[in-house]
Short mmCIF file of N, CA and C and ligand atoms in Angstrom, two decimals:
data_model
loop_
_atom_site.label_atom_id
_atom_site.label_comp_id
_atom_site.label_asym_id
_atom_site.label_seq_id
_atom_site.Cartn_x
_atom_site.Cartn_y
_atom_site.Cartn_z
N MET A 211 101.76 130.67 18.94
CA MET A 211 101.00 130.09 20.05
C MET A 211 101.97 129.47 21.06
N LEU A 212 101.84 129.89 22.30
CA LEU A 212 102.77 129.42 23.33
C LEU A 212 102.49 127.97 23.74
N LEU A 213 101.22 127.69 23.91
CA LEU A 213 100.83 126.37 24.43
C LEU A 213 100.05 125.62 23.36
N GLU A 214 100.64 124.55 22.86
CA GLU A 214 100.00 123.80 21.77
C GLU A 214 98.98 122.81 22.31
N LYS A 215 99.43 122.03 23.29
CA LYS A 215 98.50 121.02 23.79
C LYS A 215 98.84 120.62 25.23
N ILE A 216 97.88 119.97 25.83
CA ILE A 216 98.09 119.42 27.18
C ILE A 216 98.62 118.00 27.02
N LYS A 217 99.77 117.74 27.62
CA LYS A 217 100.37 116.40 27.48
C LYS A 217 99.57 115.35 28.25
N HIS A 218 99.11 115.78 29.44
CA HIS A 218 98.39 114.82 30.29
C HIS A 218 97.45 115.58 31.21
N LEU A 219 96.23 115.08 31.32
CA LEU A 219 95.25 115.73 32.19
C LEU A 219 94.70 114.70 33.16
N GLU A 220 94.77 115.04 34.43
CA GLU A 220 94.21 114.16 35.46
C GLU A 220 93.16 114.94 36.25
N ILE A 221 91.97 114.38 36.36
CA ILE A 221 90.92 114.98 37.17
C ILE A 221 90.56 113.97 38.25
N PHE A 222 90.60 114.41 39.49
CA PHE A 222 90.44 113.43 40.58
C PHE A 222 89.82 114.07 41.81
N ARG A 223 89.33 113.19 42.68
CA ARG A 223 88.83 113.64 43.98
C ARG A 223 89.99 113.55 44.97
N PRO A 224 90.30 114.63 45.68
CA PRO A 224 91.42 114.59 46.61
C PRO A 224 91.14 113.66 47.77
N LYS A 225 92.12 112.81 48.08
CA LYS A 225 91.94 111.85 49.17
C LYS A 225 91.76 112.55 50.52
N CYS A 226 92.39 113.73 50.66
CA CYS A 226 92.35 114.42 51.95
C CYS A 226 91.02 115.13 52.17
N ASP A 227 90.16 115.19 51.14
CA ASP A 227 88.89 115.90 51.30
C ASP A 227 87.79 114.92 51.70
N SER A 228 87.44 114.95 52.97
CA SER A 228 86.48 113.97 53.46
C SER A 228 85.08 114.19 52.87
N THR A 229 84.79 115.39 52.41
CA THR A 229 83.45 115.65 51.87
C THR A 229 83.29 115.01 50.49
N LYS A 230 84.40 114.81 49.78
CA LYS A 230 84.38 114.20 48.43
C LYS A 230 83.45 114.97 47.48
N GLU A 231 83.29 116.23 47.74
CA GLU A 231 82.34 117.00 46.93
C GLU A 231 83.01 117.89 45.90
N VAL A 232 84.34 117.88 45.88
CA VAL A 232 85.02 118.70 44.89
C VAL A 232 86.01 117.86 44.10
N LEU A 233 86.34 118.37 42.92
CA LEU A 233 87.33 117.70 42.08
C LEU A 233 88.52 118.62 41.88
N HIS A 234 89.67 118.01 41.73
CA HIS A 234 90.87 118.75 41.39
C HIS A 234 91.32 118.30 39.98
N ALA A 235 92.05 119.17 39.32
CA ALA A 235 92.56 118.82 37.99
C ALA A 235 94.02 119.24 37.90
N ILE A 236 94.83 118.40 37.27
CA ILE A 236 96.23 118.75 37.02
C ILE A 236 96.51 118.52 35.54
N ALA A 237 96.97 119.58 34.88
CA ALA A 237 97.29 119.48 33.46
C ALA A 237 98.79 119.66 33.28
N ASP A 238 99.45 118.68 32.70
CA ASP A 238 100.87 118.81 32.35
C ASP A 238 100.96 119.38 30.94
N LEU A 239 101.82 120.36 30.77
CA LEU A 239 101.84 121.13 29.53
C LEU A 239 103.01 120.74 28.62
N ASP A 240 102.84 121.04 27.34
CA ASP A 240 103.89 120.69 26.38
C ASP A 240 104.89 121.83 26.19
N ALA A 241 104.67 122.94 26.91
CA ALA A 241 105.56 124.09 26.74
C ALA A 241 105.73 124.82 28.06
N ASP A 242 106.78 125.62 28.13
CA ASP A 242 107.03 126.44 29.32
C ASP A 242 106.22 127.73 29.19
N ILE A 243 105.22 127.89 30.06
CA ILE A 243 104.34 129.06 29.95
C ILE A 243 104.78 130.20 30.88
N SER A 244 105.96 130.05 31.51
CA SER A 244 106.36 131.09 32.47
C SER A 244 106.45 132.48 31.85
N PRO A 245 106.83 132.65 30.55
CA PRO A 245 106.85 134.01 30.01
C PRO A 245 105.47 134.69 30.00
N SER A 246 104.42 133.88 30.04
CA SER A 246 103.07 134.46 29.98
C SER A 246 102.56 134.90 31.35
N LEU A 247 103.21 134.43 32.43
CA LEU A 247 102.62 134.62 33.76
C LEU A 247 102.46 136.08 34.20
N PRO A 248 103.45 136.97 33.98
CA PRO A 248 103.22 138.36 34.40
C PRO A 248 102.10 139.04 33.62
N PHE A 249 101.86 138.59 32.41
CA PHE A 249 100.76 139.16 31.61
C PHE A 249 99.41 138.60 32.06
N LEU A 250 99.40 137.31 32.38
CA LEU A 250 98.18 136.71 32.95
C LEU A 250 97.86 137.37 34.29
N ASN A 251 98.89 137.62 35.08
CA ASN A 251 98.69 138.26 36.37
C ASN A 251 98.05 139.64 36.18
N ALA A 252 98.52 140.38 35.20
CA ALA A 252 97.98 141.72 34.94
C ALA A 252 96.53 141.65 34.45
N GLU A 253 96.25 140.71 33.60
CA GLU A 253 94.92 140.67 32.98
C GLU A 253 93.87 139.94 33.82
N LEU A 254 94.30 138.95 34.57
CA LEU A 254 93.34 138.12 35.31
C LEU A 254 93.30 138.43 36.80
N GLY A 255 94.14 139.38 37.25
CA GLY A 255 94.11 139.76 38.66
C GLY A 255 94.56 138.63 39.56
N GLY A 256 95.83 138.26 39.44
CA GLY A 256 96.37 137.16 40.24
C GLY A 256 96.30 137.45 41.72
N TRP A 257 96.02 136.40 42.49
CA TRP A 257 96.00 136.57 43.94
C TRP A 257 97.43 136.67 44.48
N ASP A 258 98.32 135.83 43.94
CA ASP A 258 99.70 135.87 44.37
C ASP A 258 100.57 135.48 43.18
N TYR A 259 101.73 136.14 43.07
CA TYR A 259 102.63 135.82 41.97
C TYR A 259 104.06 135.79 42.49
N ASP A 260 104.69 134.65 42.34
CA ASP A 260 106.10 134.49 42.69
C ASP A 260 106.86 134.46 41.38
N ALA A 261 107.37 135.64 40.99
CA ALA A 261 108.02 135.75 39.69
C ALA A 261 109.32 134.95 39.63
N GLN A 262 110.01 134.87 40.76
CA GLN A 262 111.29 134.16 40.76
C GLN A 262 111.10 132.67 40.48
N ASN A 263 110.05 132.11 41.05
CA ASN A 263 109.82 130.67 40.87
C ASN A 263 108.73 130.35 39.86
N HIS A 264 108.24 131.39 39.20
CA HIS A 264 107.23 131.21 38.15
C HIS A 264 106.00 130.48 38.64
N VAL A 265 105.39 131.04 39.67
CA VAL A 265 104.14 130.47 40.20
C VAL A 265 103.10 131.58 40.32
N LEU A 266 101.99 131.40 39.66
CA LEU A 266 100.90 132.38 39.71
C LEU A 266 99.66 131.70 40.26
N LEU A 267 99.05 132.35 41.25
CA LEU A 267 97.86 131.79 41.89
C LEU A 267 96.66 132.70 41.60
N LEU A 268 95.64 132.12 41.00
CA LEU A 268 94.40 132.85 40.71
C LEU A 268 93.32 132.38 41.66
N LYS A 269 92.62 133.33 42.23
CA LYS A 269 91.51 132.99 43.13
C LYS A 269 90.21 133.30 42.39
N LEU A 270 89.39 132.29 42.21
CA LEU A 270 88.11 132.47 41.54
C LEU A 270 86.99 132.45 42.56
N ALA A 271 85.80 132.80 42.12
CA ALA A 271 84.65 132.77 43.03
C ALA A 271 84.35 131.33 43.44
N ALA A 272 83.56 131.19 44.51
CA ALA A 272 83.07 129.89 44.98
C ALA A 272 84.19 128.92 45.36
N GLY A 273 85.27 129.46 45.92
CA GLY A 273 86.31 128.61 46.48
C GLY A 273 87.17 127.87 45.47
N LYS A 274 87.22 128.35 44.25
CA LYS A 274 88.06 127.68 43.24
C LYS A 274 89.39 128.43 43.11
N TRP A 275 90.45 127.67 42.92
CA TRP A 275 91.79 128.23 42.76
C TRP A 275 92.46 127.61 41.54
N ILE A 276 93.24 128.41 40.85
CA ILE A 276 94.07 127.89 39.75
C ILE A 276 95.52 128.28 40.03
N THR A 277 96.40 127.29 40.00
CA THR A 277 97.84 127.55 40.17
C THR A 277 98.53 127.25 38.84
N LEU A 278 99.23 128.25 38.32
CA LEU A 278 99.97 128.07 37.07
C LEU A 278 101.46 128.04 37.36
N GLN A 279 102.12 127.02 36.87
CA GLN A 279 103.57 126.93 36.97
C GLN A 279 104.13 126.77 35.56
N SER A 280 105.45 126.70 35.46
CA SER A 280 106.08 126.68 34.14
C SER A 280 105.45 125.66 33.19
N ARG A 281 105.28 124.45 33.69
CA ARG A 281 104.79 123.38 32.80
C ARG A 281 103.59 122.63 33.38
N GLN A 282 102.89 123.28 34.27
CA GLN A 282 101.75 122.59 34.88
C GLN A 282 100.70 123.61 35.33
N ILE A 283 99.43 123.21 35.18
CA ILE A 283 98.32 124.01 35.70
C ILE A 283 97.52 123.11 36.63
N ALA A 284 97.29 123.60 37.85
CA ALA A 284 96.49 122.83 38.81
C ALA A 284 95.25 123.63 39.18
N ILE A 285 94.12 122.94 39.22
CA ILE A 285 92.85 123.59 39.56
C ILE A 285 92.25 122.84 40.73
N ARG A 286 91.78 123.57 41.72
CA ARG A 286 91.10 122.87 42.82
C ARG A 286 89.76 123.52 43.12
N GLY A 287 88.85 122.68 43.57
CA GLY A 287 87.54 123.19 43.96
C GLY A 287 86.48 123.09 42.88
N CYS A 288 86.69 122.26 41.85
CA CYS A 288 85.67 122.14 40.80
C CYS A 288 84.49 121.32 41.33
N ARG A 289 83.30 121.72 40.95
CA ARG A 289 82.13 121.01 41.50
C ARG A 289 81.84 119.70 40.77
N ASP A 290 82.26 119.58 39.51
CA ASP A 290 82.02 118.33 38.78
C ASP A 290 83.00 118.24 37.59
N LEU A 291 82.92 117.13 36.89
CA LEU A 291 83.81 116.90 35.74
C LEU A 291 83.67 117.96 34.67
N GLU A 292 82.42 118.32 34.41
CA GLU A 292 82.16 119.31 33.36
C GLU A 292 82.84 120.64 33.67
N GLU A 293 82.73 121.07 34.95
CA GLU A 293 83.36 122.33 35.31
C GLU A 293 84.88 122.21 35.27
N ALA A 294 85.41 121.08 35.70
CA ALA A 294 86.86 120.88 35.68
C ALA A 294 87.39 120.99 34.24
N ARG A 295 86.72 120.33 33.31
CA ARG A 295 87.17 120.37 31.91
C ARG A 295 87.03 121.79 31.35
N ALA A 296 85.92 122.45 31.70
CA ALA A 296 85.69 123.81 31.20
C ALA A 296 86.75 124.78 31.72
N LEU A 297 87.14 124.62 32.98
CA LEU A 297 88.16 125.51 33.55
C LEU A 297 89.53 125.26 32.92
N VAL A 298 89.84 124.00 32.67
CA VAL A 298 91.12 123.69 32.01
C VAL A 298 91.13 124.31 30.61
N ALA A 299 90.04 124.14 29.88
CA ALA A 299 89.97 124.69 28.52
C ALA A 299 90.07 126.22 28.57
N TRP A 300 89.38 126.82 29.55
CA TRP A 300 89.39 128.28 29.66
C TRP A 300 90.77 128.82 29.97
N ILE A 301 91.44 128.25 30.99
CA ILE A 301 92.73 128.83 31.40
C ILE A 301 93.81 128.59 30.33
N THR A 302 93.75 127.45 29.65
CA THR A 302 94.76 127.23 28.59
C THR A 302 94.53 128.18 27.42
N SER A 303 93.27 128.47 27.12
CA SER A 303 93.00 129.44 26.04
C SER A 303 93.44 130.84 26.47
N GLN A 304 93.29 131.15 27.77
CA GLN A 304 93.72 132.45 28.26
C GLN A 304 95.24 132.62 28.14
N VAL A 305 95.98 131.55 28.40
CA VAL A 305 97.44 131.62 28.28
C VAL A 305 97.81 132.09 26.87
N ASN A 306 97.25 131.47 25.87
CA ASN A 306 97.60 131.82 24.49
C ASN A 306 97.04 133.19 24.08
N GLU A 307 95.79 133.44 24.48
CA GLU A 307 95.16 134.70 24.07
C GLU A 307 95.88 135.90 24.69
N ILE A 308 96.15 135.83 25.98
CA ILE A 308 96.79 136.96 26.67
C ILE A 308 98.26 137.09 26.25
N TYR A 309 98.94 135.98 26.12
CA TYR A 309 100.34 136.06 25.68
C TYR A 309 100.43 136.63 24.27
N GLY A 310 99.44 136.33 23.47
CA GLY A 310 99.40 136.88 22.10
C GLY A 310 99.23 138.39 22.08
N ARG A 311 98.67 138.94 23.15
CA ARG A 311 98.46 140.40 23.23
C ARG A 311 99.51 141.08 24.12
N ARG A 312 100.59 140.39 24.45
CA ARG A 312 101.51 140.88 25.48
C ARG A 312 102.12 142.25 25.15
N GLU A 313 102.24 142.56 23.85
CA GLU A 313 102.84 143.86 23.48
C GLU A 313 102.00 145.02 23.98
N SER A 314 100.72 144.78 24.20
CA SER A 314 99.83 145.87 24.63
C SER A 314 99.48 145.78 26.11
N ILE A 315 100.12 144.88 26.83
CA ILE A 315 99.81 144.69 28.25
C ILE A 315 101.03 145.06 29.08
N THR A 316 100.81 145.80 30.15
CA THR A 316 101.90 146.07 31.10
C THR A 316 101.97 144.91 32.07
N PRO A 317 103.07 144.17 32.09
CA PRO A 317 103.15 143.01 32.99
C PRO A 317 103.09 143.47 34.45
N ARG A 318 102.54 142.63 35.29
CA ARG A 318 102.45 142.98 36.71
C ARG A 318 103.13 141.89 37.53
N TYR A 319 103.91 142.33 38.52
CA TYR A 319 104.70 141.39 39.32
C TYR A 319 104.24 141.35 40.78
N THR A 320 103.16 142.06 41.07
CA THR A 320 102.60 142.02 42.43
C THR A 320 101.28 141.26 42.39
N GLY A 321 100.86 140.80 43.56
CA GLY A 321 99.58 140.09 43.66
C GLY A 321 98.75 140.65 44.79
N GLN A 322 97.48 140.36 44.76
CA GLN A 322 96.55 140.88 45.77
C GLN A 322 96.93 140.45 47.18
N ALA A 323 97.60 139.31 47.28
CA ALA A 323 98.00 138.81 48.60
C ALA A 323 98.98 139.75 49.29
N GLY A 324 99.62 140.65 48.50
CA GLY A 324 100.55 141.60 49.09
C GLY A 324 99.87 142.74 49.82
N LEU A 325 98.58 142.90 49.65
CA LEU A 325 97.85 143.97 50.34
C LEU A 325 97.85 143.74 51.84
N LYS A 326 98.02 144.81 52.59
CA LYS A 326 98.03 144.72 54.06
C LYS A 326 96.71 145.27 54.62
N VAL A 327 96.08 144.47 55.47
CA VAL A 327 94.80 144.89 56.05
C VAL A 327 94.95 146.22 56.79
N MET A 328 96.05 146.39 57.52
CA MET A 328 96.22 147.64 58.28
C MET A 328 96.37 148.85 57.38
N GLU A 329 97.00 148.66 56.24
CA GLU A 329 97.13 149.78 55.29
C GLU A 329 95.77 150.16 54.72
N ILE A 330 94.94 149.15 54.47
CA ILE A 330 93.58 149.42 53.98
C ILE A 330 92.79 150.13 55.07
N LEU A 331 92.90 149.61 56.28
CA LEU A 331 92.15 150.18 57.40
C LEU A 331 92.44 151.67 57.57
N LYS A 332 93.71 152.05 57.47
CA LYS A 332 94.10 153.44 57.67
C LYS A 332 93.42 154.38 56.67
N LEU A 333 93.01 153.81 55.53
CA LEU A 333 92.41 154.65 54.49
C LEU A 333 90.88 154.56 54.48
N LEU A 334 90.31 153.88 55.46
CA LEU A 334 88.85 153.83 55.62
C LEU A 334 88.43 154.93 56.61
N PRO A 335 87.14 155.27 56.66
CA PRO A 335 86.69 156.32 57.59
C PRO A 335 86.96 156.00 59.06
N MET A 336 87.06 154.74 59.39
CA MET A 336 87.34 154.27 60.76
C MET A 336 86.33 154.79 61.79
N THR A 337 85.06 154.72 61.44
CA THR A 337 84.00 155.12 62.38
C THR A 337 83.27 153.90 62.94
N ASN A 338 83.52 152.73 62.36
CA ASN A 338 82.81 151.50 62.77
C ASN A 338 81.29 151.69 62.74
N CYS A 339 80.80 152.38 61.73
CA CYS A 339 79.37 152.72 61.66
C CYS A 339 78.50 151.53 61.25
N ARG A 340 79.07 150.51 60.66
CA ARG A 340 78.39 149.26 60.25
C ARG A 340 77.48 149.42 59.04
N ALA A 341 77.56 150.54 58.35
CA ALA A 341 76.72 150.71 57.15
C ALA A 341 77.08 149.72 56.05
N CYS A 342 78.28 149.16 56.12
CA CYS A 342 78.72 148.19 55.12
C CYS A 342 78.21 146.78 55.41
N GLY A 343 77.66 146.61 56.63
CA GLY A 343 77.21 145.27 57.02
C GLY A 343 78.24 144.53 57.84
N TYR A 344 79.44 145.09 57.98
CA TYR A 344 80.48 144.46 58.80
C TYR A 344 80.49 145.14 60.17
N ALA A 345 80.92 144.38 61.18
CA ALA A 345 80.87 144.88 62.55
C ALA A 345 81.84 146.02 62.79
N THR A 346 82.95 146.02 62.08
CA THR A 346 83.98 147.06 62.27
C THR A 346 84.63 147.38 60.92
N CYS A 347 85.32 148.51 60.90
CA CYS A 347 86.09 148.85 59.70
C CYS A 347 87.20 147.81 59.47
N MET A 348 87.73 147.27 60.54
CA MET A 348 88.78 146.24 60.42
C MET A 348 88.23 145.01 59.69
N ALA A 349 87.02 144.60 60.05
CA ALA A 349 86.42 143.44 59.38
C ALA A 349 86.17 143.74 57.91
N PHE A 350 85.74 144.96 57.64
CA PHE A 350 85.52 145.36 56.24
C PHE A 350 86.86 145.35 55.48
N ALA A 351 87.91 145.88 56.13
CA ALA A 351 89.22 145.93 55.48
C ALA A 351 89.71 144.52 55.12
N ALA A 352 89.49 143.58 56.04
CA ALA A 352 89.92 142.20 55.79
C ALA A 352 89.14 141.60 54.62
N ALA A 353 87.84 141.87 54.58
CA ALA A 353 87.00 141.35 53.48
C ALA A 353 87.37 142.01 52.15
N LEU A 354 87.70 143.29 52.23
CA LEU A 354 88.08 144.01 50.99
C LEU A 354 89.37 143.42 50.42
N ARG A 355 90.32 143.15 51.29
CA ARG A 355 91.57 142.54 50.83
C ARG A 355 91.31 141.24 50.08
N GLU A 356 90.36 140.47 50.58
CA GLU A 356 90.04 139.17 49.96
C GLU A 356 89.23 139.32 48.68
N GLY A 357 88.75 140.52 48.38
CA GLY A 357 87.91 140.72 47.20
C GLY A 357 86.47 140.35 47.45
N GLU A 358 86.10 140.20 48.73
CA GLU A 358 84.74 139.77 49.06
C GLU A 358 83.77 140.93 49.19
N THR A 359 84.28 142.15 49.15
CA THR A 359 83.43 143.33 49.16
C THR A 359 84.13 144.39 48.31
N ALA A 360 83.49 145.54 48.13
CA ALA A 360 84.06 146.57 47.26
C ALA A 360 84.00 147.93 47.95
N LEU A 361 84.76 148.88 47.44
CA LEU A 361 84.79 150.22 48.05
C LEU A 361 83.40 150.82 48.14
N ALA A 362 82.60 150.59 47.12
CA ALA A 362 81.25 151.18 47.08
C ALA A 362 80.36 150.64 48.20
N ASP A 363 80.78 149.55 48.83
CA ASP A 363 79.98 149.00 49.94
C ASP A 363 80.21 149.73 51.25
N CYS A 364 81.12 150.70 51.23
CA CYS A 364 81.34 151.57 52.40
C CYS A 364 80.76 152.95 52.04
N PRO A 365 79.48 153.21 52.33
CA PRO A 365 78.86 154.47 51.89
C PRO A 365 79.59 155.73 52.38
N PRO A 366 80.06 155.79 53.62
CA PRO A 366 80.74 157.02 54.04
C PRO A 366 81.97 157.35 53.19
N LEU A 367 82.63 156.31 52.69
CA LEU A 367 83.85 156.54 51.90
C LEU A 367 83.54 157.31 50.62
N LEU A 368 82.29 157.27 50.19
CA LEU A 368 81.91 157.96 48.96
C LEU A 368 81.60 159.44 49.20
N GLU A 369 81.59 159.83 50.48
CA GLU A 369 81.30 161.24 50.80
C GLU A 369 82.53 162.11 50.48
N ASP A 370 82.24 163.40 50.18
CA ASP A 370 83.32 164.31 49.80
C ASP A 370 84.42 164.41 50.85
N ARG A 371 84.03 164.35 52.11
CA ARG A 371 85.03 164.54 53.17
C ARG A 371 86.08 163.43 53.21
N PHE A 372 85.76 162.30 52.57
CA PHE A 372 86.72 161.20 52.55
C PHE A 372 87.33 161.01 51.14
N GLN A 373 87.19 162.03 50.33
CA GLN A 373 87.64 161.92 48.94
C GLN A 373 89.14 161.57 48.85
N GLU A 374 89.94 162.21 49.71
CA GLU A 374 91.38 161.98 49.65
C GLU A 374 91.72 160.54 50.05
N LYS A 375 91.07 160.08 51.12
CA LYS A 375 91.31 158.69 51.55
C LYS A 375 90.88 157.72 50.46
N ARG A 376 89.71 158.00 49.86
CA ARG A 376 89.20 157.11 48.81
C ARG A 376 90.19 157.02 47.65
N ALA A 377 90.70 158.17 47.23
CA ALA A 377 91.65 158.18 46.10
C ALA A 377 92.91 157.40 46.45
N LYS A 378 93.40 157.59 47.68
CA LYS A 378 94.62 156.87 48.08
C LYS A 378 94.37 155.37 48.17
N LEU A 379 93.19 155.01 48.67
CA LEU A 379 92.86 153.59 48.78
C LEU A 379 92.72 152.96 47.39
N GLN A 380 92.09 153.67 46.47
CA GLN A 380 91.97 153.15 45.10
C GLN A 380 93.35 152.94 44.50
N GLU A 381 94.23 153.89 44.75
CA GLU A 381 95.59 153.80 44.21
C GLU A 381 96.35 152.62 44.82
N TYR A 382 96.18 152.46 46.12
CA TYR A 382 96.85 151.35 46.83
C TYR A 382 96.36 150.00 46.30
N LEU A 383 95.04 149.86 46.18
CA LEU A 383 94.48 148.59 45.70
C LEU A 383 94.93 148.31 44.26
N ALA A 384 94.92 149.36 43.44
CA ALA A 384 95.28 149.18 42.02
C ALA A 384 96.72 148.70 41.87
N ALA A 385 97.60 149.15 42.79
CA ALA A 385 99.02 148.76 42.69
C ALA A 385 99.20 147.26 42.86
N TYR A 386 98.23 146.62 43.48
CA TYR A 386 98.32 145.17 43.70
C TYR A 386 97.34 144.40 42.81
N GLY A 387 96.76 145.11 41.87
CA GLY A 387 95.84 144.45 40.94
C GLY A 387 94.56 143.99 41.58
N TRP A 388 94.13 144.70 42.64
CA TRP A 388 92.94 144.26 43.37
C TRP A 388 91.72 144.24 42.46
N ARG A 389 90.86 143.27 42.70
CA ARG A 389 89.53 143.27 42.10
C ARG A 389 88.60 142.43 42.95
N ALA A 390 87.31 142.77 42.89
CA ALA A 390 86.33 141.99 43.66
C ALA A 390 86.17 140.62 43.02
N LEU A 391 85.90 139.62 43.84
CA LEU A 391 85.79 138.26 43.33
C LEU A 391 84.73 138.14 42.23
N ASP A 392 83.58 138.79 42.43
CA ASP A 392 82.53 138.64 41.43
C ASP A 392 82.78 139.48 40.18
N GLU A 393 83.83 140.33 40.22
CA GLU A 393 84.21 141.06 39.02
C GLU A 393 85.40 140.38 38.37
N ASP A 394 85.71 139.24 38.89
CA ASP A 394 86.98 138.61 38.51
C ASP A 394 86.93 138.10 37.08
N VAL A 395 87.89 137.33 36.79
CA VAL A 395 88.07 136.79 35.44
C VAL A 395 86.78 136.20 34.88
N ASN A 396 86.61 136.25 33.61
CA ASN A 396 85.40 135.72 32.99
C ASN A 396 85.50 134.22 32.81
N SER A 397 85.75 133.55 33.91
CA SER A 397 85.89 132.11 33.84
C SER A 397 84.52 131.47 33.71
N PRO A 398 84.46 130.22 33.24
CA PRO A 398 83.15 129.59 33.07
C PRO A 398 82.49 129.30 34.41
S1 SF4 B 577 80.67 151.43 56.29
FE1 SF4 B 577 82.80 152.07 56.09
S2 SF4 B 577 83.13 153.39 57.87
FE2 SF4 B 577 81.30 152.19 58.30
S3 SF4 B 577 82.04 150.32 59.38
FE3 SF4 B 577 81.95 149.83 57.20
S4 SF4 B 577 84.03 150.27 56.49
FE4 SF4 B 577 83.81 151.34 58.43
#
């Protein structure tokens, strides 16, 4: 087991948040979890991963973020104490569970933040037909990069004539571990 226990856990309301409606949590760890980060990135679909400095950023639904560093986990955007504690328990269990399976996981060193909107756009039909609900293909590409929509939400892309673009776009997204936010990690 990589992570035995949390040395110190602080859950607090950020002073800079005037709404006072969210909680942040910081957990100091008893072990260096950096060896687990490329495997967590592969399994949980990290938004950004800085392998050199051992920083992994996970983007969850509803504006929640988890930042994992060598000896600290920070969570922001929790709606209440119960959710903050549940997220801390979940992510620490994921560290051990995923690291325990590392022999069967291909580590990933890229993050979704590396995706370029223009590269996505080039692989869309570029008709601005609005069938996806977005005003332009560019707007759809930006939302897709963020994980806020999915390929299937662009009906023309599913047509045979765009099969090659679709395949290339799937390949491009997969290289960065893309996933839709609502398909994301099974967090509480
Ligand atoms: S449905 Fe597809 S082709 Fe039409 S505007 Fe949206 S992204 Fe562009």
